[in-house]
Amino acid sequence: MFTGIIAAVGRIAEVTHAEGGIRLRIDATSLPLDDVALGDSIAVSGVCLTVVSLHERAFDVDVSQETLACIAGFERGSAVNLEKALRLADRMGGDLMSAHVDGVGRVERFEEMGDNRRLEIDVPADLARYIARKGSVAVDGVSLTVNAVNGSRFTVNLIPHTLAGTTFATLRPGARVNIEIDLLARYIERMFAAGPPA
């Protein structure tokens, strides 16, 4: 599990293609790796990935074709948001997230509002139904509060701290971003779909 509070911005240093997907070497930059072991999970721009190899300031992860089919990004040189998996003793500063990306959105507007930025994202209709005003949504692994929803488009506000500590400062209209809906929304839908217990 994750919180959507980004610990560092890393960079994809290498992309190696394999039959079942790709292997990424990620430069961890300021993310400490001294407590990371093989098999640990790290969220990379909202995608939960398993550490398969460790280096002095980098780590490797494998990304399957199935995962690649439903996410955005992961080109060599790309900046990525990094968060280690939540420990039971950690503070819950964000929202509970699984880092299982539900789909890809498209940035429609990214404009200044004083020191803040207004970000509007269009998502597929099958995801839009789960996004609610004042609810939570994860964009490239960052937990955000939804300010408004209009059809398949939602709006969030980015404060200077978020802009400085994530990849968002370089967003532009047309950019594709990974979206994870609120964890509870999935279970609520499943409960309604299953109907009352027999």
PDB file of C-alpha atoms in Angstrom:
ATOM      1  CA  MET A   1       0.000   0.000   0.000  1.00  0.00           C
ATOM      2  CA  PHE A   2       0.993   3.603  -0.623  1.00  0.00           C
ATOM      3  CA  THR A   3      -0.139   7.081   0.430  1.00  0.00           C
ATOM      4  CA  GLY A   4       0.382   9.181  -2.698  1.00  0.00           C
ATOM      5  CA  ILE A   5       2.927  11.385  -0.919  1.00  0.00           C
ATOM      6  CA  ILE A   6       5.924  11.490  -3.260  1.00  0.00           C
ATOM      7  CA  ALA A   7       9.323  10.985  -1.618  1.00  0.00           C
ATOM      8  CA  ALA A   8      11.534  11.853  -4.600  1.00  0.00           C
ATOM      9  CA  VAL A   9      11.566  12.455  -8.330  1.00  0.00           C
ATOM     10  CA  GLY A  10      13.701   9.856 -10.076  1.00  0.00           C
ATOM     11  CA  ARG A  11      14.662   9.326 -13.687  1.00  0.00           C
ATOM     12  CA  ILE A  12      14.496   6.326 -16.003  1.00  0.00           C
ATOM     13  CA  ALA A  13      18.143   5.693 -16.836  1.00  0.00           C
ATOM     14  CA  GLU A  14      17.783   2.560 -18.960  1.00  0.00           C
ATOM     15  CA  VAL A  15      15.023   0.635 -20.728  1.00  0.00           C
ATOM     16  CA  THR A  16      15.781  -2.953 -21.732  1.00  0.00           C
ATOM     17  CA  HIS A  17      13.238  -4.788 -23.859  1.00  0.00           C
ATOM     18  CA  ALA A  18      12.428  -8.414 -23.115  1.00  0.00           C
ATOM     19  CA  GLU A  19       9.914 -10.937 -24.446  1.00  0.00           C
ATOM     20  CA  GLY A  20       7.478 -10.435 -21.589  1.00  0.00           C
ATOM     21  CA  GLY A  21       7.845  -6.652 -21.220  1.00  0.00           C
ATOM     22  CA  ILE A  22      10.659  -4.313 -20.245  1.00  0.00           C
ATOM     23  CA  ARG A  23      13.204  -3.853 -17.468  1.00  0.00           C
ATOM     24  CA  LEU A  24      13.771  -0.336 -16.168  1.00  0.00           C
ATOM     25  CA  ARG A  25      16.800   0.971 -14.346  1.00  0.00           C
ATOM     26  CA  ILE A  26      15.653   3.924 -12.284  1.00  0.00           C
ATOM     27  CA  ASP A  27      18.022   6.555 -10.947  1.00  0.00           C
ATOM     28  CA  ALA A  28      16.656   7.071  -7.431  1.00  0.00           C
ATOM     29  CA  THR A  29      18.221  10.568  -7.076  1.00  0.00           C
ATOM     30  CA  SER A  30      17.370  11.646  -3.498  1.00  0.00           C
ATOM     31  CA  LEU A  31      15.339   8.551  -2.544  1.00  0.00           C
ATOM     32  CA  PRO A  32      17.346   6.619   0.100  1.00  0.00           C
ATOM     33  CA  LEU A  33      17.814   2.973  -0.859  1.00  0.00           C
ATOM     34  CA  ASP A  34      19.575   1.798   2.323  1.00  0.00           C
ATOM     35  CA  ASP A  35      16.363   0.221   3.649  1.00  0.00           C
ATOM     36  CA  VAL A  36      15.226  -1.247   0.306  1.00  0.00           C
ATOM     37  CA  ALA A  37      15.633  -4.983  -0.300  1.00  0.00           C
ATOM     38  CA  LEU A  38      15.086  -7.200  -3.320  1.00  0.00           C
ATOM     39  CA  GLY A  39      11.377  -7.924  -3.612  1.00  0.00           C
ATOM     40  CA  ASP A  40      10.286  -4.620  -2.069  1.00  0.00           C
ATOM     41  CA  SER A  41       7.617  -2.563  -3.805  1.00  0.00           C
ATOM     42  CA  ILE A  42       8.177   0.994  -5.014  1.00  0.00           C
ATOM     43  CA  ALA A  43       5.516   3.067  -6.741  1.00  0.00           C
ATOM     44  CA  VAL A  44       6.905   4.576  -9.941  1.00  0.00           C
ATOM     45  CA  SER A  45       4.588   7.331 -11.210  1.00  0.00           C
ATOM     46  CA  GLY A  46       1.716   5.496  -9.586  1.00  0.00           C
ATOM     47  CA  VAL A  47       2.652   1.976 -10.721  1.00  0.00           C
ATOM     48  CA  CYS A  48       3.529  -0.580  -8.031  1.00  0.00           C
ATOM     49  CA  LEU A  49       6.714  -2.328  -9.178  1.00  0.00           C
ATOM     50  CA  THR A  50       8.980  -4.925  -7.551  1.00  0.00           C
ATOM     51  CA  VAL A  51      12.670  -4.222  -7.046  1.00  0.00           C
ATOM     52  CA  VAL A  52      14.616  -6.992  -8.828  1.00  0.00           C
ATOM     53  CA  SER A  53      18.127  -5.530  -8.589  1.00  0.00           C
ATOM     54  CA  LEU A  54      19.817  -2.840  -6.490  1.00  0.00           C
ATOM     55  CA  HIS A  55      22.694  -0.545  -7.382  1.00  0.00           C
ATOM     56  CA  GLU A  56      24.440   2.247  -5.489  1.00  0.00           C
ATOM     57  CA  ARG A  57      21.972   4.975  -6.466  1.00  0.00           C
ATOM     58  CA  ALA A  58      19.542   3.056  -8.677  1.00  0.00           C
ATOM     59  CA  PHE A  59      17.236   0.076  -8.778  1.00  0.00           C
ATOM     60  CA  ASP A  60      15.804  -2.199 -11.471  1.00  0.00           C
ATOM     61  CA  VAL A  61      12.176  -3.241 -11.945  1.00  0.00           C
ATOM     62  CA  ASP A  62      10.409  -5.424 -14.489  1.00  0.00           C
ATOM     63  CA  VAL A  63       7.240  -4.176 -16.196  1.00  0.00           C
ATOM     64  CA  SER A  64       4.997  -6.742 -17.876  1.00  0.00           C
ATOM     65  CA  GLN A  65       3.229  -6.236 -21.197  1.00  0.00           C
ATOM     66  CA  GLU A  66      -0.087  -6.324 -19.345  1.00  0.00           C
ATOM     67  CA  THR A  67       0.996  -3.389 -17.176  1.00  0.00           C
ATOM     68  CA  LEU A  68       2.425  -1.482 -20.139  1.00  0.00           C
ATOM     69  CA  ALA A  69      -0.921  -1.797 -21.927  1.00  0.00           C
ATOM     70  CA  CYS A  70      -2.737   0.278 -19.278  1.00  0.00           C
ATOM     71  CA  ILE A  71      -0.205   2.925 -18.229  1.00  0.00           C
ATOM     72  CA  ALA A  72       1.500   6.024 -19.633  1.00  0.00           C
ATOM     73  CA  GLY A  73       5.167   6.971 -19.649  1.00  0.00           C
ATOM     74  CA  PHE A  74       8.292   4.922 -18.940  1.00  0.00           C
ATOM     75  CA  GLU A  75      10.511   6.199 -21.726  1.00  0.00           C
ATOM     76  CA  ARG A  76      14.260   6.508 -21.205  1.00  0.00           C
ATOM     77  CA  GLY A  77      15.106   9.860 -19.638  1.00  0.00           C
ATOM     78  CA  SER A  78      11.598  10.421 -18.267  1.00  0.00           C
ATOM     79  CA  ALA A  79      11.223  11.868 -14.783  1.00  0.00           C
ATOM     80  CA  VAL A  80       9.129   9.665 -12.479  1.00  0.00           C
ATOM     81  CA  ASN A  81       7.494  10.135  -9.075  1.00  0.00           C
ATOM     82  CA  LEU A  82       8.820   7.688  -6.467  1.00  0.00           C
ATOM     83  CA  GLU A  83       7.289   6.399  -3.230  1.00  0.00           C
ATOM     84  CA  LYS A  84       8.310   3.422  -1.117  1.00  0.00           C
ATOM     85  CA  ALA A  85       5.605   1.089   0.171  1.00  0.00           C
ATOM     86  CA  LEU A  86       3.817   2.166   3.347  1.00  0.00           C
ATOM     87  CA  ARG A  87       4.966   0.688   6.668  1.00  0.00           C
ATOM     88  CA  LEU A  88       2.492   0.170   9.510  1.00  0.00           C
ATOM     89  CA  ALA A  89       4.362   2.675  11.677  1.00  0.00           C
ATOM     90  CA  ASP A  90       4.267   5.455   9.028  1.00  0.00           C
ATOM     91  CA  ARG A  91       2.057   8.525   9.250  1.00  0.00           C
ATOM     92  CA  MET A  92      -0.931   8.460   6.901  1.00  0.00           C
ATOM     93  CA  GLY A  93      -0.379  11.828   5.240  1.00  0.00           C
ATOM     94  CA  GLY A  94      -2.195  11.077   1.997  1.00  0.00           C
ATOM     95  CA  ASP A  95      -4.766   8.472   0.999  1.00  0.00           C
ATOM     96  CA  LEU A  96      -4.613   4.683   0.899  1.00  0.00           C
ATOM     97  CA  MET A  97      -3.556   3.644  -2.580  1.00  0.00           C
ATOM     98  CA  SER A  98      -2.694   0.297  -4.120  1.00  0.00           C
ATOM     99  CA  ALA A  99      -0.630   1.775  -7.004  1.00  0.00           C
ATOM    100  CA  HIS A 100      -2.614  -0.397  -9.414  1.00  0.00           C
ATOM    101  CA  VAL A 101      -3.291   2.032 -12.246  1.00  0.00           C
ATOM    102  CA  ASP A 102      -6.890   2.024 -13.471  1.00  0.00           C
ATOM    103  CA  GLY A 103      -6.277   3.874 -16.716  1.00  0.00           C
ATOM    104  CA  VAL A 104      -4.693   6.802 -18.484  1.00  0.00           C
ATOM    105  CA  GLY A 105      -5.932  10.388 -18.539  1.00  0.00           C
ATOM    106  CA  ARG A 106      -5.025  13.304 -20.786  1.00  0.00           C
ATOM    107  CA  VAL A 107      -4.079  16.770 -19.536  1.00  0.00           C
ATOM    108  CA  GLU A 108      -6.491  19.268 -21.073  1.00  0.00           C
ATOM    109  CA  ARG A 109      -5.555  22.447 -19.185  1.00  0.00           C
ATOM    110  CA  PHE A 110      -2.616  23.410 -17.002  1.00  0.00           C
ATOM    111  CA  GLU A 111      -2.741  27.051 -16.022  1.00  0.00           C
ATOM    112  CA  GLU A 112      -1.366  29.408 -13.404  1.00  0.00           C
ATOM    113  CA  MET A 113      -3.560  30.579 -10.544  1.00  0.00           C
ATOM    114  CA  GLY A 114      -1.192  32.801  -8.573  1.00  0.00           C
ATOM    115  CA  ASP A 115       1.464  30.483  -7.123  1.00  0.00           C
ATOM    116  CA  ASN A 116      -0.779  27.462  -7.696  1.00  0.00           C
ATOM    117  CA  ARG A 117      -1.677  25.600 -10.863  1.00  0.00           C
ATOM    118  CA  ARG A 118      -5.083  24.456 -12.065  1.00  0.00           C
ATOM    119  CA  LEU A 119      -4.897  21.032 -13.683  1.00  0.00           C
ATOM    120  CA  GLU A 120      -7.771  19.624 -15.759  1.00  0.00           C
ATOM    121  CA  ILE A 121      -7.639  16.016 -16.884  1.00  0.00           C
ATOM    122  CA  ASP A 122      -9.945  14.105 -19.197  1.00  0.00           C
ATOM    123  CA  VAL A 123     -10.393  10.415 -18.380  1.00  0.00           C
ATOM    124  CA  PRO A 124     -12.208   7.536 -20.096  1.00  0.00           C
ATOM    125  CA  ALA A 125     -15.929   7.412 -19.289  1.00  0.00           C
ATOM    126  CA  ASP A 126     -15.574   4.100 -17.454  1.00  0.00           C
ATOM    127  CA  LEU A 127     -13.233   5.822 -14.953  1.00  0.00           C
ATOM    128  CA  ALA A 128     -15.035   9.166 -14.743  1.00  0.00           C
ATOM    129  CA  ARG A 129     -17.960   7.606 -12.883  1.00  0.00           C
ATOM    130  CA  TYR A 130     -15.683   6.887  -9.911  1.00  0.00           C
ATOM    131  CA  ILE A 131     -14.322  10.423  -9.571  1.00  0.00           C
ATOM    132  CA  ALA A 132     -16.292  12.688  -7.244  1.00  0.00           C
ATOM    133  CA  ARG A 133     -15.966  16.304  -6.148  1.00  0.00           C
ATOM    134  CA  LYS A 134     -13.957  16.497  -2.887  1.00  0.00           C
ATOM    135  CA  GLY A 135     -12.992  12.856  -3.353  1.00  0.00           C
ATOM    136  CA  SER A 136      -9.484  11.537  -3.903  1.00  0.00           C
ATOM    137  CA  VAL A 137      -7.720  10.579  -7.102  1.00  0.00           C
ATOM    138  CA  ALA A 138      -4.095   9.652  -7.804  1.00  0.00           C
ATOM    139  CA  VAL A 139      -2.389  11.237 -10.811  1.00  0.00           C
ATOM    140  CA  ASP A 140       1.007   9.710 -11.644  1.00  0.00           C
ATOM    141  CA  GLY A 141       1.067   8.391  -8.091  1.00  0.00           C
ATOM    142  CA  VAL A 142       0.264  11.721  -6.401  1.00  0.00           C
ATOM    143  CA  SER A 143      -2.782  11.763  -4.119  1.00  0.00           C
ATOM    144  CA  LEU A 144      -4.952  14.789  -4.952  1.00  0.00           C
ATOM    145  CA  THR A 145      -8.330  16.194  -3.930  1.00  0.00           C
ATOM    146  CA  VAL A 146     -10.827  16.663  -6.751  1.00  0.00           C
ATOM    147  CA  ASN A 147     -12.142  20.240  -6.917  1.00  0.00           C
ATOM    148  CA  ALA A 148     -14.692  19.802  -9.700  1.00  0.00           C
ATOM    149  CA  VAL A 149     -16.057  17.182 -12.097  1.00  0.00           C
ATOM    150  CA  ASN A 150     -17.664  17.934 -15.450  1.00  0.00           C
ATOM    151  CA  GLY A 151     -18.543  14.836 -17.455  1.00  0.00           C
ATOM    152  CA  SER A 152     -15.331  12.935 -18.068  1.00  0.00           C
ATOM    153  CA  ARG A 153     -13.121  15.848 -16.986  1.00  0.00           C
ATOM    154  CA  PHE A 154     -11.987  16.648 -13.463  1.00  0.00           C
ATOM    155  CA  THR A 155     -10.038  19.540 -11.958  1.00  0.00           C
ATOM    156  CA  VAL A 156      -7.436  19.583  -9.179  1.00  0.00           C
ATOM    157  CA  ASN A 157      -5.380  22.373  -7.641  1.00  0.00           C
ATOM    158  CA  LEU A 158      -1.609  22.003  -7.312  1.00  0.00           C
ATOM    159  CA  ILE A 159       0.127  23.956  -4.560  1.00  0.00           C
ATOM    160  CA  PRO A 160       3.777  25.079  -4.881  1.00  0.00           C
ATOM    161  CA  HIS A 161       4.981  22.269  -2.594  1.00  0.00           C
ATOM    162  CA  THR A 162       3.414  19.639  -4.857  1.00  0.00           C
ATOM    163  CA  LEU A 163       4.823  21.299  -7.980  1.00  0.00           C
ATOM    164  CA  ALA A 164       8.318  21.413  -6.487  1.00  0.00           C
ATOM    165  CA  GLY A 165       8.343  17.802  -5.246  1.00  0.00           C
ATOM    166  CA  THR A 166       6.834  15.956  -8.208  1.00  0.00           C
ATOM    167  CA  THR A 167       7.045  15.722 -11.986  1.00  0.00           C
ATOM    168  CA  PHE A 168       4.041  18.042 -12.374  1.00  0.00           C
ATOM    169  CA  ALA A 169       6.003  21.250 -13.020  1.00  0.00           C
ATOM    170  CA  THR A 170       6.727  20.028 -16.557  1.00  0.00           C
ATOM    171  CA  LEU A 171       3.168  18.949 -17.442  1.00  0.00           C
ATOM    172  CA  ARG A 172       1.673  20.354 -20.631  1.00  0.00           C
ATOM    173  CA  PRO A 173      -1.719  19.972 -22.357  1.00  0.00           C
ATOM    174  CA  GLY A 174      -1.809  16.676 -24.221  1.00  0.00           C
ATOM    175  CA  ALA A 175       0.379  14.833 -21.705  1.00  0.00           C
ATOM    176  CA  ARG A 176      -0.794  11.368 -20.696  1.00  0.00           C
ATOM    177  CA  VAL A 177      -0.939  10.583 -16.970  1.00  0.00           C
ATOM    178  CA  ASN A 178      -1.622   7.470 -14.910  1.00  0.00           C
ATOM    179  CA  ILE A 179      -4.898   7.507 -12.982  1.00  0.00           C
ATOM    180  CA  GLU A 180      -5.878   5.490  -9.919  1.00  0.00           C
ATOM    181  CA  ILE A 181      -9.399   5.920  -8.608  1.00  0.00           C
ATOM    182  CA  ASP A 182     -10.275   5.942  -4.928  1.00  0.00           C
ATOM    183  CA  LEU A 183      -9.778   2.489  -3.422  1.00  0.00           C
ATOM    184  CA  LEU A 184     -13.188   2.461  -1.734  1.00  0.00           C
ATOM    185  CA  ALA A 185     -14.997   3.204  -5.002  1.00  0.00           C
ATOM    186  CA  ARG A 186     -13.953  -0.169  -6.412  1.00  0.00           C
ATOM    187  CA  TYR A 187     -15.339  -2.074  -3.439  1.00  0.00           C
ATOM    188  CA  ILE A 188     -18.571  -0.084  -3.287  1.00  0.00           C
ATOM    189  CA  GLU A 189     -19.254  -0.843  -6.951  1.00  0.00           C
ATOM    190  CA  ARG A 190     -18.491  -4.515  -6.418  1.00  0.00           C
ATOM    191  CA  MET A 191     -20.863  -4.699  -3.448  1.00  0.00           C
ATOM    192  CA  PHE A 192     -23.695  -3.112  -5.427  1.00  0.00           C
ATOM    193  CA  ALA A 193     -23.045  -5.328  -8.437  1.00  0.00           C
ATOM    194  CA  ALA A 194     -23.086  -8.481  -6.324  1.00  0.00           C
ATOM    195  CA  GLY A 195     -26.425  -7.565  -4.749  1.00  0.00           C
ATOM    196  CA  PRO A 196     -27.625  -8.598  -1.280  1.00  0.00           C
ATOM    197  CA  PRO A 197     -26.199 -11.795   0.229  1.00  0.00           C
ATOM    198  CA  ALA A 198     -28.215 -14.947  -0.396  1.00  0.00           C
TER     199      ALA A 198
END
